[in-house]
mmCIF file of C-alpha atoms in Angstrom:
data_model
loop_
_atom_site.group_PDB
_atom_site.id
_atom_site.type_symbol
_atom_site.label_atom_id
_atom_site.label_comp_id
_atom_site.label_asym_id
_atom_site.label_seq_id
_atom_site.Cartn_x
_atom_site.Cartn_y
_atom_site.Cartn_z
ATOM 1 C CA MET A 1103 -44.558 -98.468 90.149
ATOM 2 C CA ALA A 1104 -44.547 -94.776 91.126
ATOM 3 C CA GLU A 1105 -43.003 -93.444 87.925
ATOM 4 C CA ASN A 1106 -44.486 -89.955 88.310
ATOM 5 C CA ASP A 1107 -44.059 -89.556 92.043
ATOM 6 C CA GLY A 1108 -41.750 -86.573 91.935
ATOM 7 C CA ASP A 1109 -41.587 -82.964 90.811
ATOM 8 C CA GLU A 1110 -40.155 -81.785 87.525
ATOM 9 C CA TRP A 1111 -37.022 -79.738 88.027
ATOM 10 C CA ASN A 1112 -36.173 -77.572 85.019
ATOM 11 C CA GLY A 1113 -32.626 -76.944 86.140
ATOM 12 C CA PRO A 1114 -31.499 -74.595 88.929
ATOM 13 C CA ASP A 1115 -31.415 -70.840 88.586
ATOM 14 C CA LEU A 1116 -27.813 -69.708 88.943
ATOM 15 C CA GLU A 1117 -28.950 -67.114 91.472
ATOM 16 C CA ASP A 1118 -30.995 -69.645 93.418
ATOM 17 C CA ASP A 1119 -29.278 -71.543 96.231
ATOM 18 C CA SER A 1120 -31.832 -74.327 95.868
ATOM 19 C CA GLY A 1121 -29.861 -75.456 92.812
ATOM 20 C CA ALA A 1122 -26.854 -76.235 95.010
ATOM 21 C CA VAL A 1123 -29.071 -78.142 97.424
ATOM 22 C CA MET A 1124 -30.543 -80.265 94.663
ATOM 23 C CA ARG A 1125 -27.147 -81.018 93.105
ATOM 24 C CA ALA A 1126 -25.890 -82.167 96.498
ATOM 25 C CA VAL A 1127 -28.904 -84.441 97.035
ATOM 26 C CA SER A 1128 -28.638 -85.913 93.539
ATOM 27 C CA ARG A 1129 -24.914 -86.530 93.957
ATOM 28 C CA GLN A 1130 -25.401 -88.273 97.320
ATOM 29 C CA ILE A 1131 -28.031 -90.620 95.902
ATOM 30 C CA LYS A 1132 -25.735 -91.556 93.028
ATOM 31 C CA LEU A 1133 -22.717 -92.076 95.324
ATOM 32 C CA TRP A 1134 -24.672 -94.310 97.710
ATOM 33 C CA ARG A 1135 -26.065 -96.318 94.791
ATOM 34 C CA GLU A 1136 -22.629 -96.860 93.271
ATOM 35 C CA ALA A 1137 -21.142 -97.746 96.657
ATOM 36 C CA ALA A 1138 -23.862 -100.383 97.029
ATOM 37 C CA GLY A 1139 -22.949 -101.794 93.598
ATOM 38 C CA MET A 1140 -26.443 -101.255 92.205
ATOM 39 C CA THR A 1141 -27.508 -100.047 88.780
ATOM 40 C CA GLN A 1142 -30.241 -97.457 88.350
ATOM 41 C CA THR A 1143 -32.587 -100.222 87.210
ATOM 42 C CA GLU A 1144 -31.818 -102.318 90.290
ATOM 43 C CA LEU A 1145 -32.337 -99.386 92.640
ATOM 44 C CA GLY A 1146 -35.588 -98.504 90.932
ATOM 45 C CA LYS A 1147 -36.925 -102.044 91.376
ATOM 46 C CA ALA A 1148 -35.830 -102.087 95.011
ATOM 47 C CA ILE A 1149 -37.667 -98.870 95.902
ATOM 48 C CA GLY A 1150 -40.692 -99.094 93.580
ATOM 49 C CA TYR A 1151 -39.642 -96.651 90.878
ATOM 50 C CA GLY A 1152 -38.643 -96.929 87.257
ATOM 51 C CA GLU A 1153 -35.094 -96.548 85.950
ATOM 52 C CA ASP A 1154 -36.100 -93.292 84.237
ATOM 53 C CA MET A 1155 -37.142 -91.796 87.558
ATOM 54 C CA VAL A 1156 -33.889 -92.777 89.273
ATOM 55 C CA SER A 1157 -31.917 -91.386 86.340
ATOM 56 C CA ALA A 1158 -33.878 -88.119 86.396
ATOM 57 C CA VAL A 1159 -33.251 -87.677 90.123
ATOM 58 C CA GLU A 1160 -29.527 -88.367 89.775
ATOM 59 C CA ARG A 1161 -29.300 -85.905 86.887
ATOM 60 C CA CYS A 1162 -31.095 -83.262 88.968
ATOM 61 C CA ARG A 1163 -34.058 -83.248 86.596
ATOM 62 C CA ARG A 1164 -36.597 -84.352 89.179
ATOM 63 C CA LEU A 1165 -37.004 -83.626 92.851
ATOM 64 C CA PRO A 1166 -37.130 -86.858 94.852
ATOM 65 C CA SER A 1167 -40.266 -87.307 96.935
ATOM 66 C CA PRO A 1168 -39.954 -88.033 100.685
ATOM 67 C CA GLU A 1169 -40.907 -91.659 99.928
ATOM 68 C CA PHE A 1170 -38.159 -91.911 97.328
ATOM 69 C CA LEU A 1171 -35.550 -90.721 99.837
ATOM 70 C CA ASP A 1172 -36.804 -93.000 102.614
ATOM 71 C CA ASN A 1173 -36.916 -96.056 100.355
ATOM 72 C CA ALA A 1174 -33.526 -95.314 98.823
ATOM 73 C CA ASP A 1175 -32.041 -94.796 102.287
ATOM 74 C CA GLU A 1176 -33.211 -98.242 103.362
ATOM 75 C CA ALA A 1177 -32.284 -100.022 100.113
ATOM 76 C CA LEU A 1178 -28.799 -98.507 100.021
ATOM 77 C CA GLY A 1179 -28.076 -98.812 103.738
ATOM 78 C CA ALA A 1180 -27.466 -95.089 104.089
ATOM 79 C CA GLY A 1181 -28.297 -95.112 107.786
ATOM 80 C CA GLY A 1182 -30.709 -92.185 107.652
ATOM 81 C CA ARG A 1183 -28.397 -89.886 105.714
ATOM 82 C CA LEU A 1184 -30.631 -89.738 102.628
ATOM 83 C CA SER A 1185 -33.843 -89.538 104.662
ATOM 84 C CA ALA A 1186 -32.357 -86.581 106.532
ATOM 85 C CA MET A 1187 -32.370 -84.597 103.306
ATOM 86 C CA LYS A 1188 -36.175 -84.526 103.081
ATOM 87 C CA GLU A 1189 -36.474 -81.132 104.738
ATOM 88 C CA ASP A 1190 -33.844 -79.606 102.449
ATOM 89 C CA VAL A 1191 -35.643 -80.989 99.397
ATOM 90 C CA ARG A 1192 -39.006 -79.798 100.683
ATOM 91 C CA GLU A 1193 -37.751 -76.226 100.978
ATOM 92 C CA ALA A 1194 -35.877 -76.345 97.674
ATOM 93 C CA ARG A 1195 -39.020 -77.253 95.749
ATOM 94 C CA TYR A 1196 -40.559 -73.854 96.528
ATOM 95 C CA PRO A 1197 -39.770 -70.977 94.123
ATOM 96 C CA LYS A 1198 -37.019 -68.684 95.383
ATOM 97 C CA LYS A 1199 -39.202 -65.604 95.789
ATOM 98 C CA VAL A 1200 -41.618 -67.680 97.879
ATOM 99 C CA ARG A 1201 -38.828 -68.950 100.136
ATOM 100 C CA ASP A 1202 -37.368 -65.472 100.525
ATOM 101 C CA LEU A 1203 -40.713 -63.996 101.544
ATOM 102 C CA ALA A 1204 -41.384 -66.864 103.952
ATOM 103 C CA GLN A 1205 -38.032 -66.235 105.639
ATOM 104 C CA TRP A 1206 -38.928 -62.607 106.326
ATOM 105 C CA GLU A 1207 -42.420 -63.495 107.480
ATOM 106 C CA ALA A 1208 -40.913 -66.035 109.880
ATOM 107 C CA LYS A 1209 -39.014 -63.183 111.568
ATOM 108 C CA ALA A 1210 -42.038 -60.909 111.890
ATOM 109 C CA VAL A 1211 -43.661 -60.087 115.220
ATOM 110 C CA GLU A 1212 -46.291 -58.034 113.395
ATOM 111 C CA LEU A 1213 -47.486 -58.273 109.812
ATOM 112 C CA GLY A 1214 -49.995 -56.126 107.973
ATOM 113 C CA ALA A 1215 -51.196 -56.873 104.440
ATOM 114 C CA TYR A 1216 -53.498 -54.956 102.120
ATOM 115 C CA GLY A 1217 -55.002 -56.912 99.210
ATOM 116 C CA ASN A 1218 -56.946 -55.322 96.381
ATOM 117 C CA HIS A 1219 -57.463 -57.920 93.657
ATOM 118 C CA ASN A 1220 -57.607 -61.354 95.339
ATOM 119 C CA ILE A 1221 -57.547 -62.854 98.819
ATOM 120 C CA ASP A 1222 -54.118 -62.432 100.422
ATOM 121 C CA GLY A 1223 -51.877 -65.481 99.993
ATOM 122 C CA LEU A 1224 -51.620 -66.107 103.728
ATOM 123 C CA LEU A 1225 -55.413 -66.320 103.931
ATOM 124 C CA GLN A 1226 -56.025 -68.538 100.915
ATOM 125 C CA THR A 1227 -57.352 -72.063 100.969
ATOM 126 C CA GLU A 1228 -55.382 -74.556 98.907
ATOM 127 C CA GLU A 1229 -58.097 -74.861 96.252
ATOM 128 C CA TYR A 1230 -58.401 -71.069 95.942
ATOM 129 C CA ALA A 1231 -54.622 -70.750 95.543
ATOM 130 C CA ARG A 1232 -54.595 -73.519 92.942
ATOM 131 C CA ALA A 1233 -57.384 -71.794 90.989
ATOM 132 C CA LEU A 1234 -55.310 -68.600 90.904
ATOM 133 C CA TYR A 1235 -52.223 -70.339 89.556
ATOM 134 C CA GLU A 1236 -54.214 -72.357 87.050
ATOM 135 C CA MET A 1237 -55.506 -69.169 85.435
ATOM 136 C CA ARG A 1238 -52.035 -67.629 85.016
ATOM 137 C CA ARG A 1239 -51.097 -66.697 81.465
ATOM 138 C CA PRO A 1240 -48.747 -67.734 79.953
ATOM 139 C CA ALA A 1241 -49.949 -70.984 81.479
ATOM 140 C CA PHE A 1242 -47.985 -72.723 84.237
ATOM 141 C CA GLY A 1243 -47.228 -76.434 83.936
ATOM 142 C CA GLU A 1244 -48.738 -78.761 86.515
ATOM 143 C CA ASP A 1245 -45.405 -79.172 88.297
ATOM 144 C CA GLU A 1246 -44.974 -75.399 88.522
ATOM 145 C CA ILE A 1247 -48.501 -74.973 89.880
ATOM 146 C CA ASP A 1248 -47.797 -77.645 92.502
ATOM 147 C CA ARG A 1249 -44.584 -75.888 93.562
ATOM 148 C CA TYR A 1250 -46.252 -72.501 93.954
ATOM 149 C CA VAL A 1251 -49.273 -73.872 95.786
ATOM 150 C CA ALA A 1252 -47.080 -75.905 98.148
ATOM 151 C CA GLY A 1253 -44.959 -72.834 98.843
ATOM 152 C CA ARG A 1254 -48.016 -70.711 99.577
ATOM 153 C CA MET A 1255 -49.429 -73.300 101.956
ATOM 154 C CA ALA A 1256 -46.068 -73.600 103.727
ATOM 155 C CA ARG A 1257 -46.053 -69.846 104.399
ATOM 156 C CA GLN A 1258 -49.260 -70.248 106.375
ATOM 157 C CA LYS A 1259 -47.364 -71.912 109.203
ATOM 158 C CA ILE A 1260 -47.061 -68.347 110.487
ATOM 159 C CA PHE A 1261 -50.531 -68.796 112.039
ATOM 160 C CA GLU A 1262 -49.198 -71.646 114.196
ATOM 161 C CA ARG A 1263 -46.083 -69.855 115.458
ATOM 162 C CA ARG A 1264 -45.598 -69.389 119.178
ATOM 163 C CA PRO A 1265 -45.330 -66.763 120.447
ATOM 164 C CA ALA A 1266 -47.944 -65.739 117.916
ATOM 165 C CA PRO A 1267 -47.226 -62.694 115.738
ATOM 166 C CA MET A 1268 -49.911 -60.043 115.318
ATOM 167 C CA LEU A 1269 -51.432 -60.499 111.858
ATOM 168 C CA THR A 1270 -53.723 -57.911 110.286
ATOM 169 C CA PHE A 1271 -55.261 -57.983 106.828
ATOM 170 C CA ILE A 1272 -57.331 -55.527 104.818
ATOM 171 C CA GLN A 1273 -59.271 -56.965 101.914
ATOM 172 C CA GLU A 1274 -61.141 -55.039 99.255
ATOM 173 C CA GLU A 1275 -64.807 -55.976 99.095
ATOM 174 C CA VAL A 1276 -64.404 -57.107 95.482
ATOM 175 C CA THR A 1277 -61.954 -59.831 96.563
ATOM 176 C CA LEU A 1278 -64.732 -61.371 98.668
ATOM 177 C CA ARG A 1279 -67.166 -61.453 95.774
ATOM 178 C CA ARG A 1280 -65.022 -62.491 92.801
ATOM 179 C CA PRO A 1281 -65.755 -66.243 92.336
ATOM 180 C CA LEU A 1282 -62.242 -67.359 91.447
ATOM 181 C CA GLY A 1283 -62.335 -71.122 91.011
ATOM 182 C CA GLY A 1284 -66.128 -71.187 91.118
ATOM 183 C CA ARG A 1285 -68.890 -70.569 93.628
ATOM 184 C CA MET A 1286 -68.084 -73.444 96.000
ATOM 185 C CA VAL A 1287 -64.388 -72.572 96.078
ATOM 186 C CA LEU A 1288 -65.340 -69.018 97.025
ATOM 187 C CA ARG A 1289 -67.787 -70.210 99.690
ATOM 188 C CA ARG A 1290 -65.127 -72.356 101.350
ATOM 189 C CA GLN A 1291 -62.684 -69.458 101.102
ATOM 190 C CA LEU A 1292 -65.108 -67.117 102.861
ATOM 191 C CA GLN A 1293 -65.697 -69.717 105.579
ATOM 192 C CA HIS A 1294 -61.923 -69.971 106.003
ATOM 193 C CA LEU A 1295 -61.685 -66.191 106.413
ATOM 194 C CA LEU A 1296 -64.284 -66.300 109.173
ATOM 195 C CA GLU A 1297 -62.364 -69.035 110.990
ATOM 196 C CA LEU A 1298 -59.076 -67.132 110.782
ATOM 197 C CA GLY A 1299 -60.713 -63.821 111.682
ATOM 198 C CA ARG A 1300 -61.870 -65.271 114.998
ATOM 199 C CA LEU A 1301 -58.315 -66.102 116.099
ATOM 200 C CA ARG A 1302 -57.123 -63.734 118.818
ATOM 201 C CA HIS A 1303 -53.933 -62.762 116.993
ATOM 202 C CA VAL A 1304 -55.584 -62.240 113.603
ATOM 203 C CA VAL A 1305 -57.556 -59.200 112.445
ATOM 204 C CA ILE A 1306 -59.337 -59.084 109.093
ATOM 205 C CA GLN A 1307 -60.910 -55.863 107.872
ATOM 206 C CA VAL A 1308 -62.918 -55.144 104.745
ATOM 207 C CA MET A 1309 -62.605 -52.001 102.634
ATOM 208 C CA PRO A 1310 -66.084 -51.389 101.153
ATOM 209 C CA THR A 1311 -66.280 -50.586 97.465
ATOM 210 C CA ALA A 1312 -68.688 -47.748 98.316
ATOM 211 C CA SER A 1313 -66.073 -45.956 100.448
ATOM 212 C CA GLU A 1314 -65.468 -42.440 99.104
ATOM 213 C CA GLU A 1315 -62.029 -42.134 100.732
ATOM 214 C CA HIS A 1316 -59.290 -44.650 100.163
ATOM 215 C CA GLY A 1317 -55.594 -44.387 101.015
ATOM 216 C CA GLY A 1318 -54.548 -47.499 99.139
ATOM 217 C CA MET A 1319 -55.274 -46.759 95.515
ATOM 218 C CA SER A 1320 -51.626 -47.325 94.580
ATOM 219 C CA GLY A 1321 -51.954 -51.087 94.988
ATOM 220 C CA GLN A 1322 -51.395 -53.960 97.391
ATOM 221 C CA PHE A 1323 -48.456 -54.293 99.789
ATOM 222 C CA GLU A 1324 -47.296 -55.883 103.021
ATOM 223 C CA VAL A 1325 -45.571 -54.354 106.060
ATOM 224 C CA LEU A 1326 -43.459 -56.524 108.360
ATOM 225 C CA LYS A 1327 -42.136 -55.549 111.771
ATOM 226 C CA LEU A 1328 -39.302 -57.882 112.759
ATOM 227 C CA HIS A 1329 -38.226 -59.018 116.215
ATOM 228 C CA SER A 1330 -34.969 -57.133 115.615
ATOM 229 C CA GLY A 1331 -36.938 -53.860 115.635
ATOM 230 C CA GLU A 1332 -36.497 -53.348 111.890
ATOM 231 C CA THR A 1333 -39.516 -52.694 109.669
ATOM 232 C CA LEU A 1334 -39.652 -53.848 106.054
ATOM 233 C CA ALA A 1335 -42.264 -53.778 103.331
ATOM 234 C CA HIS A 1336 -43.015 -56.090 100.446
ATOM 235 C CA TRP A 1337 -44.569 -55.053 97.162
ATOM 236 C CA GLU A 1338 -45.532 -57.284 94.263
ATOM 237 C CA ALA A 1339 -46.953 -56.368 90.869
ATOM 238 C CA GLN A 1340 -47.336 -58.060 87.470
ATOM 239 C CA LEU A 1341 -43.722 -59.051 86.795
ATOM 240 C CA PHE A 1342 -41.987 -57.529 89.802
ATOM 241 C CA ASN A 1343 -41.397 -58.591 93.368
ATOM 242 C CA ARG A 1344 -39.628 -56.154 95.666
ATOM 243 C CA LEU A 1345 -38.550 -56.107 99.296
ATOM 244 C CA ILE A 1346 -38.432 -52.513 100.562
ATOM 245 C CA SER A 1347 -36.007 -51.639 103.355
ATOM 246 C CA HIS A 1348 -35.287 -47.932 102.847
ATOM 247 C CA PRO A 1349 -36.612 -46.247 106.026
ATOM 248 C CA LYS A 1350 -38.372 -43.375 104.242
ATOM 249 C CA GLU A 1351 -40.134 -45.688 101.777
ATOM 250 C CA VAL A 1352 -41.164 -48.066 104.558
ATOM 251 C CA GLN A 1353 -42.445 -45.116 106.574
ATOM 252 C CA VAL A 1354 -44.706 -44.061 103.691
ATOM 253 C CA LEU A 1355 -46.218 -47.537 103.426
ATOM 254 C CA GLU A 1356 -46.673 -47.790 107.192
ATOM 255 C CA MET A 1357 -48.561 -44.490 107.108
ATOM 256 C CA ARG A 1358 -50.721 -45.645 104.198
ATOM 257 C CA TYR A 1359 -51.524 -48.912 105.915
ATOM 258 C CA GLY A 1360 -52.659 -47.083 109.028
ATOM 259 C CA ILE A 1361 -54.885 -44.797 106.948
ATOM 260 C CA ILE A 1362 -56.439 -47.711 105.061
ATOM 261 C CA ARG A 1363 -57.168 -49.500 108.340
ATOM 262 C CA SER A 1364 -58.905 -46.426 109.687
ATOM 263 C CA GLN A 1365 -61.046 -46.156 106.532
ATOM 264 C CA ALA A 1366 -62.024 -49.833 106.437
ATOM 265 C CA LEU A 1367 -64.807 -51.484 108.401
ATOM 266 C CA THR A 1368 -63.945 -52.414 111.970
ATOM 267 C CA PRO A 1369 -62.920 -56.034 112.625
ATOM 268 C CA ARG A 1370 -66.363 -56.882 114.039
ATOM 269 C CA GLU A 1371 -68.168 -55.145 111.173
ATOM 270 C CA SER A 1372 -65.872 -56.908 108.720
ATOM 271 C CA LEU A 1373 -66.651 -60.409 109.998
ATOM 272 C CA ALA A 1374 -70.351 -59.589 109.835
ATOM 273 C CA PHE A 1375 -69.843 -58.336 106.277
ATOM 274 C CA ILE A 1376 -68.039 -61.541 105.271
ATOM 275 C CA GLU A 1377 -70.876 -63.588 106.759
ATOM 276 C CA LYS A 1378 -73.339 -61.515 104.720
ATOM 277 C CA VAL A 1379 -71.387 -62.107 101.489
ATOM 278 C CA LEU A 1380 -71.175 -65.824 102.313
ATOM 279 C CA GLY A 1381 -74.950 -65.925 102.666
ATOM 280 C CA GLU A 1382 -75.313 -64.282 99.263
ATOM 281 C CA THR A 1383 -72.814 -66.570 97.519
#
């Protein structure tokens, strides 16, 4: 019995369209079950889940897993209609701010990100990302950690897009040395950076701690140039997450990003530096 094979859903945010998606999925499952003349207990037995799980899904308290939807589709004779909702559910499980950012990144033909306290989210390994969310305070629940990690990993599909966008990253030296998650997690993260940095459409640069000039002391940010010709910026701090579209503000961040790039190590020097840190880790 796969009683726990699903994600906790603490109720939809009224400003989050994922709530409407989940209500629609839950309602469809219940309607198909009732049309088939089955109780929640009977459906649970037919698809390998407990009655509590079926009830939680129908009450929009749990997100159904892909297996749940596939099994329910077959047991209820839904003809693929429930299985077809897997993609909608997959996207809805990610936090809204993650989905919003991913949508903008999906439209980018060029993206530049400066990171000053940890490895940029697009560059993170899954275990590094999980270590970051596990150390959040107040503490996240396991389901919340899973949602954020899954959302972060989904954003990384940008590396597989064709035509490939130009992706540049500037990382502070300290982010390469801070052993978040432990030494082996950091080692695998550094190896991952080297692999990504050798892709033709990816540039990773390192800002040395010893640099006397630094144009990015105001914090991390991201600049996105869209295929429409528009340029946006994204800024995130402790409790705030902001998309910047005002031309003058975007222009300032574009200028700063260019300055930081010019002050950082070159791409070739940066990869050599990462290899050096890896050898020391």
